[in-house]
Amino acid sequence: MAHQSLDSLEPSLKMVCGHDPLCPLGEDAYFVSEEKQAIGVADGVGGFALIGVDAGEYARELMVNASVAVHQLPDGVADLKSVLNEAFLNTKAEGASTACIVMLSNDNILHSINVGDSGFMIFRANRLAYKSPVQQHYFNCPYQLGNSKGCDRPSSASESREPVFPGDVIVVGTDGLLDNVFPADIEDVLKRETLEGVNPMELAVTITNLARNYSLDMERESPFAKAAKLAGKGYPSYYTGGKPDDITVVVAHIVPQNQCSFS
C-alpha cells in the first residue's frame, strides 16, 4: 500500500505559541507562524557593530525571508533545509546571524534546523526530553550565517526530527536564554507555573524575565560560566556569573488539533 504524502495527512496535533510582546529584540529576531506551525529565532553577530554595521539587520532580514519561505511550503510539510537555503540566498544585508527554525509536520514530528548557538528544548511532563546541540567552531564562537568571508553556509546546519506528544512544551530561544538558564531552571518554572494549565505567552514572559535576571547575576553559576571553565583558555577557573545579552524566547504548547484554548 502506498504511503500517504504529508500534505494529505490530517494533523492530529498543533503548536499553540506565545512570546513576550514587550521584550526588546536588540540584535535578535524571530518569526512565529501558527498557520504553518513554524517558529524561527536568530541572533545577529554583535561584532559587526564595531565596523558600523547594524548587527541585527541581517538577523531580521533572515527571519523575514525564512517566514516567506515557510509559507511557500505545502501545509504540514517541513522541508527546513530548503527554507533555510532560500532565506539565506535572499538575505543581502551585511552582517551575520545564528538561526534556529522548528516546524511541526502533519505526522506529529517536530523538525528543526540549526546554525550556531540558538536552539530549542522539548519538555515532557515538566522534564527535559530533548535539547538541541550547540554548533560552534570553538568556545563562544558559534557557527553563523552571513555573506562575508569566513561565515558559514546552510550546508553546515544540523537537523533533527523529534516526535512530540500532547502536553509537550517547546522552548525556542537565542543564546541570551541558553547561556543563562539551565534546563532544570525551566523545569522548575513549568512545575510552578502550569498547575492550572499552560499559557505559552505567560510562560515565555516568565522564562524571559528569569533569563534576564540571571544574566545580570555575577555570582551565579550559569551555563555560560560552566562552559567557560571547561574551555579553559582565556577564562579563569573561578569564572562565574551570567552573560548579559539580547534574549528571545518563544514557547509552544503541543495540543490536540481541535483544542482552541490553553489547558
CSV table of C-alpha atoms in Angstrom, one decimal:
chain,number,residue,atom,x,y,z
A,1,MET,CA,0.0,0.0,0.0
A,2,ALA,CA,1.4,3.4,-0.9
A,3,HIS,CA,2.3,5.8,1.9
A,4,GLN,CA,0.2,9.0,2.2
A,5,SER,CA,2.1,12.2,1.5
A,6,LEU,CA,2.5,14.5,4.4
A,7,ASP,CA,0.4,17.2,2.8
A,8,SER,CA,-2.6,14.8,2.5
A,9,LEU,CA,-2.3,13.6,6.1
A,10,GLU,CA,-4.8,15.2,8.6
A,11,PRO,CA,-2.8,16.6,11.5
A,12,SER,CA,-3.8,15.4,15.0
A,13,LEU,CA,-1.6,17.9,17.0
A,14,LYS,CA,-0.7,21.5,16.8
A,15,MET,CA,1.5,24.1,18.4
A,16,VAL,CA,-0.1,27.0,20.3
A,17,CYS,CA,2.6,29.6,20.6
A,18,GLY,CA,3.4,32.6,22.8
A,19,HIS,CA,6.3,35.1,23.3
A,20,ASP,CA,7.0,38.2,25.3
A,21,PRO,CA,5.4,41.1,23.3
A,22,LEU,CA,7.3,43.7,25.3
A,23,CYS,CA,10.8,42.2,25.2
A,24,PRO,CA,13.2,44.4,23.2
A,25,LEU,CA,14.8,42.4,20.4
A,26,GLY,CA,18.1,44.3,20.1
A,27,GLU,CA,20.2,42.2,17.6
A,28,ASP,CA,17.8,39.3,17.9
A,29,ALA,CA,14.9,38.5,15.5
A,30,TYR,CA,12.2,35.9,15.3
A,31,PHE,CA,9.0,34.8,13.5
A,32,VAL,CA,6.0,32.7,14.5
A,33,SER,CA,3.5,31.2,12.2
A,34,GLU,CA,0.7,29.2,13.8
A,35,GLU,CA,-0.8,28.8,10.3
A,36,LYS,CA,2.3,26.9,9.1
A,37,GLN,CA,3.2,25.6,12.6
A,38,ALA,CA,6.7,27.1,12.5
A,39,ILE,CA,9.0,29.2,14.8
A,40,GLY,CA,12.3,30.8,13.9
A,41,VAL,CA,14.8,32.7,16.0
A,42,ALA,CA,18.1,34.4,15.1
A,43,ASP,CA,20.8,36.3,16.8
A,44,GLY,CA,22.8,38.9,14.9
A,45,VAL,CA,26.6,38.8,15.5
A,46,GLY,CA,27.4,41.8,17.6
A,47,GLY,CA,31.0,42.1,16.4
A,48,PHE,CA,29.7,43.7,13.2
A,49,ALA,CA,28.7,46.8,15.2
A,50,LEU,CA,32.4,47.5,15.6
A,51,ILE,CA,32.6,48.3,11.9
A,52,GLY,CA,29.4,50.4,11.8
A,53,VAL,CA,27.0,47.6,10.7
A,54,ASP,CA,23.7,47.2,12.4
A,55,ALA,CA,24.3,43.7,13.8
A,56,GLY,CA,20.6,43.0,14.0
A,57,GLU,CA,19.7,43.8,10.4
A,58,TYR,CA,21.0,40.5,9.0
A,59,ALA,CA,19.0,38.5,11.6
A,60,ARG,CA,15.8,40.5,10.9
A,61,GLU,CA,16.1,40.1,7.2
A,62,LEU,CA,16.9,36.4,7.5
A,63,MET,CA,13.8,35.7,9.7
A,64,VAL,CA,11.5,37.7,7.3
A,65,ASN,CA,12.8,35.6,4.4
A,66,ALA,CA,12.5,32.4,6.4
A,67,SER,CA,8.9,33.2,7.2
A,68,VAL,CA,8.2,33.8,3.5
A,69,ALA,CA,9.9,30.5,2.5
A,70,VAL,CA,7.9,28.6,5.2
A,71,HIS,CA,4.6,30.0,3.8
A,72,GLN,CA,5.5,28.7,0.4
A,73,LEU,CA,5.6,25.1,1.6
A,74,PRO,CA,2.6,22.7,1.3
A,75,ASP,CA,0.7,22.6,4.5
A,76,GLY,CA,2.2,20.2,7.0
A,77,VAL,CA,5.4,19.6,5.1
A,78,ALA,CA,8.6,20.7,6.9
A,79,ASP,CA,11.3,21.0,4.3
A,80,LEU,CA,13.5,23.2,6.5
A,81,LYS,CA,16.7,22.7,4.5
A,82,SER,CA,15.1,24.4,1.5
A,83,VAL,CA,13.6,27.1,3.8
A,84,LEU,CA,16.9,28.0,5.3
A,85,ASN,CA,18.7,27.9,2.0
A,86,GLU,CA,16.1,30.1,0.3
A,87,ALA,CA,16.2,32.6,3.3
A,88,PHE,CA,20.0,32.7,3.1
A,89,LEU,CA,20.1,33.3,-0.6
A,90,ASN,CA,17.6,36.1,-0.3
A,91,THR,CA,19.3,37.9,2.6
A,92,LYS,CA,21.5,40.6,1.3
A,93,ALA,CA,22.2,42.7,4.4
A,94,GLU,CA,25.7,43.0,5.8
A,95,GLY,CA,26.4,41.0,9.0
A,96,ALA,CA,25.9,37.5,10.2
A,97,SER,CA,23.5,35.6,12.4
A,98,THR,CA,22.8,32.3,14.1
A,99,ALA,CA,19.5,30.7,13.2
A,100,CYS,CA,17.1,28.0,14.6
A,101,ILE,CA,13.9,27.0,12.9
A,102,VAL,CA,11.4,24.4,14.1
A,103,MET,CA,8.3,23.2,12.4
A,104,LEU,CA,5.6,20.6,13.2
A,105,SER,CA,4.7,18.3,10.4
A,106,ASN,CA,1.4,16.5,9.9
A,107,ASP,CA,2.8,13.3,11.2
A,108,ASN,CA,3.5,14.9,14.6
A,109,ILE,CA,7.2,15.2,14.2
A,110,LEU,CA,9.0,18.4,15.2
A,111,HIS,CA,11.6,19.2,12.6
A,112,SER,CA,14.5,21.5,13.3
A,113,ILE,CA,17.4,23.1,11.5
A,114,ASN,CA,20.0,25.0,13.4
A,115,VAL,CA,23.1,27.0,12.8
A,116,GLY,CA,25.1,28.2,15.8
A,117,ASP,CA,24.1,28.6,19.5
A,118,SER,CA,20.4,29.5,19.3
A,119,GLY,CA,18.3,26.4,19.9
A,120,PHE,CA,15.3,24.7,21.4
A,121,MET,CA,14.3,22.3,24.1
A,122,ILE,CA,11.4,19.9,24.4
A,123,PHE,CA,9.9,19.3,27.9
A,124,ARG,CA,7.6,16.4,28.6
A,125,ALA,CA,5.7,16.1,31.9
A,126,ASN,CA,7.9,19.1,33.2
A,127,ARG,CA,11.1,17.2,32.4
A,128,LEU,CA,13.7,17.9,29.7
A,129,ALA,CA,13.1,15.3,26.9
A,130,TYR,CA,15.4,16.8,24.2
A,131,LYS,CA,17.9,19.7,23.8
A,132,SER,CA,19.3,20.8,20.5
A,133,PRO,CA,23.2,20.6,20.3
A,134,VAL,CA,25.2,23.8,20.1
A,135,GLN,CA,27.3,24.4,16.9
A,136,GLN,CA,30.5,26.3,17.5
A,137,HIS,CA,33.9,26.5,15.9
A,138,TYR,CA,35.4,27.0,19.4
A,139,PHE,CA,34.0,28.3,22.7
A,140,ASN,CA,32.0,31.4,22.3
A,141,CYS,CA,32.4,31.4,18.5
A,142,PRO,CA,29.2,29.9,17.1
A,143,TYR,CA,28.5,28.9,13.6
A,144,GLN,CA,26.9,31.9,11.8
A,145,LEU,CA,25.3,32.5,8.5
A,146,GLY,CA,26.4,35.5,6.5
A,147,ASN,CA,27.6,36.9,3.2
A,148,SER,CA,31.1,37.8,4.5
A,149,LYS,CA,34.2,35.7,4.1
A,150,GLY,CA,34.6,33.2,6.9
A,151,CYS,CA,30.8,32.9,7.6
A,152,ASP,CA,29.1,29.6,7.4
A,153,ARG,CA,26.5,28.3,4.9
A,154,PRO,CA,23.2,26.5,5.3
A,155,SER,CA,25.0,23.3,4.4
A,156,SER,CA,26.7,23.4,7.8
A,157,ALA,CA,23.3,23.3,9.6
A,158,SER,CA,22.4,20.5,11.9
A,159,GLU,CA,18.9,18.9,11.6
A,160,SER,CA,16.7,16.8,13.8
A,161,ARG,CA,13.4,15.1,13.8
A,162,GLU,CA,11.8,14.5,17.2
A,163,PRO,CA,8.3,13.1,17.9
A,164,VAL,CA,6.1,15.2,20.1
A,165,PHE,CA,3.0,14.3,22.2
A,166,PRO,CA,0.1,16.2,23.7
A,167,GLY,CA,1.2,18.3,26.6
A,168,ASP,CA,4.8,18.8,25.5
A,169,VAL,CA,6.2,22.3,25.9
A,170,ILE,CA,8.7,23.5,23.3
A,171,VAL,CA,11.0,26.4,24.3
A,172,VAL,CA,12.9,28.1,21.4
A,173,GLY,CA,15.5,30.7,22.2
A,174,THR,CA,18.6,32.6,21.3
A,175,ASP,CA,21.8,32.3,23.3
A,176,GLY,CA,20.6,35.0,25.7
A,177,LEU,CA,18.4,32.3,27.1
A,178,LEU,CA,20.6,29.3,26.7
A,179,ASP,CA,23.8,30.9,28.1
A,180,ASN,CA,21.9,32.0,31.3
A,181,VAL,CA,19.3,29.4,32.1
A,182,PHE,CA,19.8,25.6,32.7
A,183,PRO,CA,17.1,23.2,31.5
A,184,ALA,CA,16.5,22.4,35.2
A,185,ASP,CA,15.6,26.1,35.8
A,186,ILE,CA,12.9,25.8,33.1
A,187,GLU,CA,11.7,22.5,34.7
A,188,ASP,CA,11.2,24.4,37.9
A,189,VAL,CA,9.2,27.2,36.1
A,190,LEU,CA,7.0,24.6,34.4
A,191,LYS,CA,6.3,22.8,37.7
A,192,ARG,CA,5.4,26.1,39.4
A,193,GLU,CA,3.5,27.9,36.6
A,194,THR,CA,1.5,25.1,34.9
A,195,LEU,CA,-0.6,23.8,37.8
A,196,GLU,CA,-3.7,25.4,36.4
A,197,GLY,CA,-2.8,24.9,32.7
A,198,VAL,CA,-0.2,26.0,30.1
A,199,ASN,CA,-0.3,29.6,28.8
A,200,PRO,CA,2.5,29.9,26.3
A,201,MET,CA,2.7,33.7,26.4
A,202,GLU,CA,2.8,33.8,30.2
A,203,LEU,CA,5.5,31.1,30.2
A,204,ALA,CA,7.6,33.0,27.6
A,205,VAL,CA,7.4,36.1,29.7
A,206,THR,CA,8.4,34.3,32.9
A,207,ILE,CA,11.3,32.5,31.2
A,208,THR,CA,12.5,35.7,29.5
A,209,ASN,CA,12.5,37.6,32.8
A,210,LEU,CA,14.3,34.7,34.5
A,211,ALA,CA,17.0,34.7,31.9
A,212,ARG,CA,17.3,38.5,32.1
A,213,ASN,CA,17.7,38.4,35.9
A,214,TYR,CA,20.2,35.5,35.8
A,215,SER,CA,22.2,37.3,33.0
A,216,LEU,CA,22.8,40.2,35.4
A,217,ASP,CA,23.7,38.0,38.4
A,218,MET,CA,27.5,37.9,38.6
A,219,GLU,CA,27.6,35.4,41.4
A,220,ARG,CA,25.5,32.6,39.9
A,221,GLU,CA,26.9,29.6,38.1
A,222,SER,CA,25.4,30.0,34.6
A,223,PRO,CA,25.6,27.6,31.6
A,224,PHE,CA,28.0,30.2,30.0
A,225,ALA,CA,30.2,30.3,33.1
A,226,LYS,CA,30.3,26.5,33.3
A,227,ALA,CA,31.2,26.2,29.6
A,228,ALA,CA,33.9,28.9,30.0
A,229,LYS,CA,35.6,27.0,32.8
A,230,LEU,CA,35.6,23.8,30.7
A,231,ALA,CA,37.0,25.8,27.7
A,232,GLY,CA,39.9,27.0,30.0
A,233,LYS,CA,41.9,29.2,27.6
A,234,GLY,CA,41.2,32.9,28.4
A,235,TYR,CA,38.8,32.1,31.2
A,236,PRO,CA,39.9,31.7,34.8
A,237,SER,CA,38.8,28.5,36.7
A,238,TYR,CA,36.8,30.7,39.1
A,239,TYR,CA,34.8,32.4,36.4
A,240,THR,CA,31.2,32.9,37.4
A,241,GLY,CA,28.2,34.9,36.5
A,242,GLY,CA,25.6,35.4,33.8
A,243,LYS,CA,26.1,36.7,30.3
A,244,PRO,CA,24.2,39.9,29.6
A,245,ASP,CA,22.7,39.7,26.1
A,246,ASP,CA,19.6,40.1,24.0
A,247,ILE,CA,17.1,37.5,25.0
A,248,THR,CA,14.4,36.0,22.7
A,249,VAL,CA,12.1,33.2,23.9
A,250,VAL,CA,9.2,31.6,22.1
A,251,VAL,CA,7.1,28.9,23.9
A,252,ALA,CA,4.9,26.4,22.1
A,253,HIS,CA,2.4,24.0,23.8
A,254,ILE,CA,1.6,20.8,21.9
A,255,VAL,CA,-2.2,20.2,22.0
A,256,PRO,CA,-4.8,18.2,20.1
A,257,GLN,CA,-5.7,19.8,16.7
A,258,ASN,CA,-9.3,20.5,17.8
A,259,GLN,CA,-8.3,22.3,21.0
A,260,CYS,CA,-8.7,26.1,20.7
A,261,SER,CA,-7.8,27.3,24.2
A,262,PHE,CA,-5.0,27.0,26.8
A,263,SER,CA,-5.2,23.9,29.0
